[in-house]
CSV table of C-alpha atoms in Angstrom, one decimal:
chain,number,residue,atom,x,y,z
A,1,ASP,CA,142.4,55.5,-195.3
A,2,SER,CA,145.9,54.0,-195.9
A,3,GLY,CA,146.3,55.4,-199.4
A,4,VAL,CA,146.1,52.0,-201.0
A,5,THR,CA,142.8,51.4,-202.6
A,6,GLN,CA,141.4,47.9,-203.3
A,7,THR,CA,138.3,47.1,-205.2
A,8,PRO,CA,135.9,45.4,-204.8
A,9,LYS,CA,135.7,45.0,-201.0
A,10,HIS,CA,133.6,41.9,-201.3
A,11,LEU,CA,133.2,39.4,-204.1
A,12,ILE,CA,131.0,36.3,-204.2
A,13,THR,CA,131.4,34.0,-207.2
A,14,ALA,CA,130.8,30.4,-208.3
A,15,THR,CA,133.4,27.7,-208.8
A,16,GLY,CA,135.0,27.8,-212.2
A,17,GLN,CA,134.6,31.5,-212.7
A,18,ARG,CA,137.2,34.2,-213.2
A,19,VAL,CA,137.5,37.4,-211.2
A,20,THR,CA,139.8,40.5,-211.3
A,21,LEU,CA,140.9,42.3,-208.2
A,22,ARG,CA,142.2,45.8,-208.5
A,23,CYS,CA,144.7,47.8,-206.5
A,24,SER,CA,145.8,51.4,-206.7
A,25,PRO,CA,149.0,51.9,-204.7
A,26,ARG,CA,149.8,54.9,-202.5
A,27,SER,CA,150.8,57.9,-204.4
A,28,GLY,CA,154.5,57.8,-205.2
A,29,ASP,CA,154.9,54.1,-204.4
A,30,LEU,CA,156.4,52.0,-207.2
A,31,SER,CA,156.2,48.5,-205.7
A,32,VAL,CA,153.0,46.6,-205.4
A,33,TYR,CA,152.7,43.3,-203.6
A,34,TRP,CA,149.8,40.8,-203.5
A,35,TYR,CA,149.1,38.6,-200.5
A,36,GLN,CA,146.5,35.9,-199.8
A,37,GLN,CA,145.2,35.5,-196.2
A,38,SER,CA,143.3,32.4,-195.2
A,39,LEU,CA,142.8,30.7,-191.8
A,40,ASP,CA,144.8,27.6,-192.6
A,41,GLN,CA,147.6,29.1,-194.7
A,42,GLY,CA,148.0,32.5,-193.0
A,43,LEU,CA,149.4,35.4,-195.0
A,44,GLN,CA,151.0,34.1,-198.2
A,45,PHE,CA,153.1,36.2,-200.5
A,46,LEU,CA,151.8,35.8,-204.1
A,47,ILE,CA,153.7,38.2,-206.4
A,48,GLN,CA,155.5,41.6,-206.5
A,49,TYR,CA,155.7,44.2,-209.2
A,50,TYR,CA,158.0,47.1,-209.3
A,51,ASN,CA,157.4,50.0,-211.8
A,52,GLY,CA,155.6,47.7,-214.2
A,53,GLU,CA,157.9,44.7,-214.0
A,54,GLU,CA,157.5,41.4,-212.1
A,55,ARG,CA,160.1,41.5,-209.4
A,56,ALA,CA,159.4,38.5,-207.2
A,57,LYS,CA,157.1,35.5,-207.2
A,58,GLY,CA,155.8,33.5,-204.3
A,59,ASN,CA,153.2,30.8,-203.9
A,60,ILE,CA,151.1,31.9,-206.7
A,61,LEU,CA,149.0,29.3,-208.5
A,62,GLU,CA,149.2,28.9,-212.3
A,63,ARG,CA,145.5,29.8,-212.4
A,64,PHE,CA,146.4,33.2,-211.0
A,65,SER,CA,148.1,36.0,-212.8
A,66,ALA,CA,148.8,39.7,-212.2
A,67,GLN,CA,150.1,42.7,-213.9
A,68,GLN,CA,151.0,46.3,-213.1
A,69,PHE,CA,150.0,49.0,-215.6
A,70,PRO,CA,151.9,52.2,-216.6
A,71,ASP,CA,149.8,54.2,-214.1
A,72,LEU,CA,151.1,51.8,-211.5
A,73,HIS,CA,147.8,50.3,-210.6
A,74,SER,CA,147.8,46.5,-210.4
A,75,GLU,CA,145.3,43.8,-211.1
A,76,LEU,CA,145.2,40.2,-209.8
A,77,ASN,CA,143.3,37.8,-212.0
A,78,LEU,CA,142.0,34.6,-210.5
A,79,SER,CA,140.6,32.0,-212.9
A,80,SER,CA,139.0,28.5,-212.7
A,81,LEU,CA,138.1,29.4,-209.1
A,82,GLU,CA,137.9,26.6,-206.5
A,83,LEU,CA,136.3,26.6,-203.1
A,84,GLY,CA,139.8,26.7,-201.5
A,85,ASP,CA,140.5,30.1,-203.2
A,86,SER,CA,138.1,31.7,-200.8
A,87,ALA,CA,140.3,34.1,-198.8
A,88,LEU,CA,141.2,37.7,-198.1
A,89,TYR,CA,143.4,39.2,-200.8
A,90,PHE,CA,145.5,42.1,-199.8
A,91,CYS,CA,147.5,44.5,-201.9
A,92,ALA,CA,150.3,46.5,-200.4
A,93,SER,CA,152.7,49.1,-201.8
A,94,SER,CA,156.0,50.6,-200.9
A,95,ALA,CA,158.2,53.3,-202.2
A,96,TRP,CA,161.1,51.1,-203.3
A,97,THR,CA,162.1,47.5,-202.7
A,98,GLY,CA,163.9,46.3,-199.7
A,99,ASP,CA,164.2,48.6,-196.7
A,100,TYR,CA,160.7,50.0,-196.4
A,101,GLY,CA,157.5,49.2,-194.6
A,102,TYR,CA,154.5,48.3,-196.6
A,103,THR,CA,151.2,50.2,-196.8
A,104,PHE,CA,148.3,47.7,-197.0
A,105,GLY,CA,144.9,48.1,-198.5
A,106,SER,CA,141.8,47.0,-196.7
A,107,GLY,CA,141.6,43.9,-198.8
A,108,THR,CA,139.1,42.1,-201.0
A,109,ARG,CA,137.2,39.3,-199.4
A,110,LEU,CA,136.6,36.6,-202.0
A,111,THR,CA,134.0,33.9,-201.4
A,112,VAL,CA,133.8,31.1,-203.9
A,113,VAL,CA,130.5,29.1,-203.7
B,1,SER,CA,155.8,29.3,-197.0
B,2,GLN,CA,156.2,30.9,-193.6
B,3,GLN,CA,159.5,32.3,-192.5
B,4,GLY,CA,158.7,33.5,-189.1
B,5,GLU,CA,157.2,31.6,-186.2
B,6,GLU,CA,155.6,33.5,-183.5
B,7,ASP,CA,155.2,32.8,-179.9
B,8,PRO,CA,152.8,32.8,-178.2
B,9,GLN,CA,149.9,32.2,-180.7
B,10,ALA,CA,147.6,33.9,-178.3
B,11,LEU,CA,148.1,36.2,-175.3
B,12,SER,CA,145.5,37.6,-172.9
B,13,ILE,CA,146.5,40.4,-170.5
B,14,GLN,CA,144.9,43.1,-168.4
B,15,GLU,CA,145.0,46.8,-169.4
B,16,GLY,CA,148.2,48.4,-168.1
B,17,GLU,CA,150.3,45.3,-168.3
B,18,ASN,CA,153.1,44.8,-170.8
B,19,ALA,CA,152.8,42.4,-173.7
B,20,THR,CA,155.7,40.6,-175.2
B,21,MET,CA,155.6,38.7,-178.5
B,22,ASN,CA,158.4,36.7,-179.9
B,23,CYS,CA,159.4,35.8,-183.5
B,24,SER,CA,161.9,33.4,-184.8
B,25,TYR,CA,163.0,33.0,-188.4
B,26,LYS,CA,165.1,30.7,-190.5
B,27,THR,CA,167.1,32.5,-193.2
B,28,SER,CA,169.2,35.6,-193.4
B,29,ILE,CA,167.3,38.9,-193.6
B,30,ASN,CA,167.6,42.5,-194.6
B,31,ASN,CA,165.2,43.7,-192.1
B,32,LEU,CA,162.4,42.6,-189.8
B,33,GLN,CA,159.1,44.4,-189.4
B,34,TRP,CA,156.1,44.2,-187.2
B,35,TYR,CA,152.5,44.7,-188.3
B,36,ARG,CA,149.1,44.9,-186.5
B,37,GLN,CA,145.9,43.7,-187.9
B,38,ASN,CA,142.5,44.4,-186.5
B,39,SER,CA,140.0,41.6,-187.2
B,40,GLY,CA,139.5,41.2,-190.9
B,41,ARG,CA,141.1,44.5,-191.8
B,42,GLY,CA,144.3,45.6,-193.5
B,43,LEU,CA,147.6,45.3,-191.8
B,44,VAL,CA,149.2,48.4,-190.3
B,45,HIS,CA,153.0,48.8,-190.3
B,46,LEU,CA,154.3,49.4,-186.7
B,47,ILE,CA,158.1,49.3,-186.8
B,48,LEU,CA,161.0,48.2,-188.9
B,49,ILE,CA,164.4,47.1,-187.6
B,50,ARG,CA,167.3,46.6,-189.9
B,51,SER,CA,169.6,43.6,-189.7
B,52,ASN,CA,172.5,45.7,-188.3
B,53,GLU,CA,170.3,47.2,-185.5
B,54,ARG,CA,169.7,45.5,-182.1
B,55,GLU,CA,166.9,47.6,-180.6
B,56,LYS,CA,164.4,50.2,-181.7
B,57,HIS,CA,161.7,52.2,-180.0
B,58,SER,CA,158.5,53.8,-181.2
B,59,GLY,CA,156.2,55.2,-178.6
B,60,ARG,CA,155.1,52.3,-176.4
B,61,LEU,CA,156.7,49.8,-178.7
B,62,ARG,CA,160.1,48.3,-178.2
B,63,VAL,CA,161.6,45.9,-180.7
B,64,THR,CA,164.8,43.8,-180.3
B,65,LEU,CA,166.6,41.8,-182.9
B,66,ASP,CA,169.2,39.1,-182.4
B,67,THR,CA,170.5,37.9,-185.7
B,68,SER,CA,172.7,35.3,-184.1
B,69,LYS,CA,169.7,33.6,-182.7
B,70,LYS,CA,167.5,34.6,-185.6
B,71,SER,CA,164.9,36.0,-183.3
B,72,SER,CA,163.0,39.2,-182.5
B,73,SER,CA,160.7,40.4,-179.8
B,74,LEU,CA,158.0,43.1,-179.7
B,75,LEU,CA,157.2,44.6,-176.4
B,76,ILE,CA,154.1,46.8,-175.9
B,77,THR,CA,154.2,48.7,-172.6
B,78,ALA,CA,151.2,49.9,-170.6
B,79,SER,CA,148.8,48.1,-172.9
B,80,ARG,CA,145.3,49.4,-173.7
B,81,ALA,CA,142.1,47.8,-174.8
B,82,ALA,CA,142.6,49.4,-178.2
B,83,ASP,CA,145.8,47.3,-178.6
B,84,THR,CA,143.7,44.2,-179.0
B,85,ALA,CA,144.6,42.8,-182.4
B,86,SER,CA,146.8,40.3,-184.2
B,87,TYR,CA,150.5,41.1,-184.4
B,88,PHE,CA,152.6,39.7,-187.2
B,89,CYS,CA,156.4,39.7,-187.7
B,90,ALA,CA,157.6,39.8,-191.2
B,91,THR,CA,161.1,39.3,-192.5
B,92,GLY,CA,162.3,41.4,-195.4
B,93,SER,CA,164.6,40.2,-198.1
B,94,ASP,CA,167.2,42.3,-199.8
B,95,TYR,CA,166.8,44.3,-203.0
B,96,ASN,CA,168.0,41.4,-205.2
B,97,GLN,CA,165.1,39.3,-204.0
B,98,GLY,CA,162.6,42.0,-204.5
B,99,GLY,CA,162.4,43.2,-200.9
B,100,LYS,CA,159.4,41.0,-200.4
B,101,LEU,CA,158.1,40.3,-196.9
B,102,ILE,CA,157.4,36.9,-195.5
B,103,PHE,CA,154.9,36.9,-192.6
B,104,GLY,CA,154.7,34.7,-189.6
B,105,GLN,CA,151.4,33.2,-188.4
B,106,GLY,CA,150.8,36.0,-185.9
B,107,THR,CA,150.1,36.4,-182.2
B,108,GLU,CA,146.5,37.2,-181.2
B,109,LEU,CA,146.6,39.8,-178.4
B,110,SER,CA,143.6,40.4,-176.2
B,111,VAL,CA,143.8,43.3,-173.7
B,112,LYS,CA,141.0,43.3,-171.2
B,113,PRO,CA,139.8,46.5,-169.6
């Protein structure tokens, strides 16, 4: 157990639907990062939050949004799902920003049918 | 977008041999990190080397960084079957860019008993 908790572990949903992925960071970590991993695109950085505020944005689609709550857990919302959104979605956390290694969760495997 | 490019894409060796993986990147960095991923699971942080460091050791791992060539290498000595995994380099940005990590495509290492 890495200390970063992601739920659910697996999700199967239909095209056009909306899902919410949840992440609880390791105790004491203020930064949360979301990544998408697929065979063709590799590990893509989506978005980062630090202590409740958006800190950096990557290749996140407009159909996707995220937030970090006062208790530091984060949610990634994916809407109008397409077949191509099928992927592993990872959350990671770190104590600060910059010079720290990340602790990754075990991921949510999303399958869009 | 990928920052790091890793070489080789796949590496197969016998137990007891050394494994060397290389990573090249394009822009200036604050640090470079290496992660391991067992099939379909979360990434595990192995080692971080800062931009002002040239070499770092951790157990059987040795990492070098050459900022003039924008390259890094990861050496795993006396490999074991349990080292079989995908290895990713990731470049870390500075605080002003959120400290986000950009991952390479990874090297798939297979260690045969």
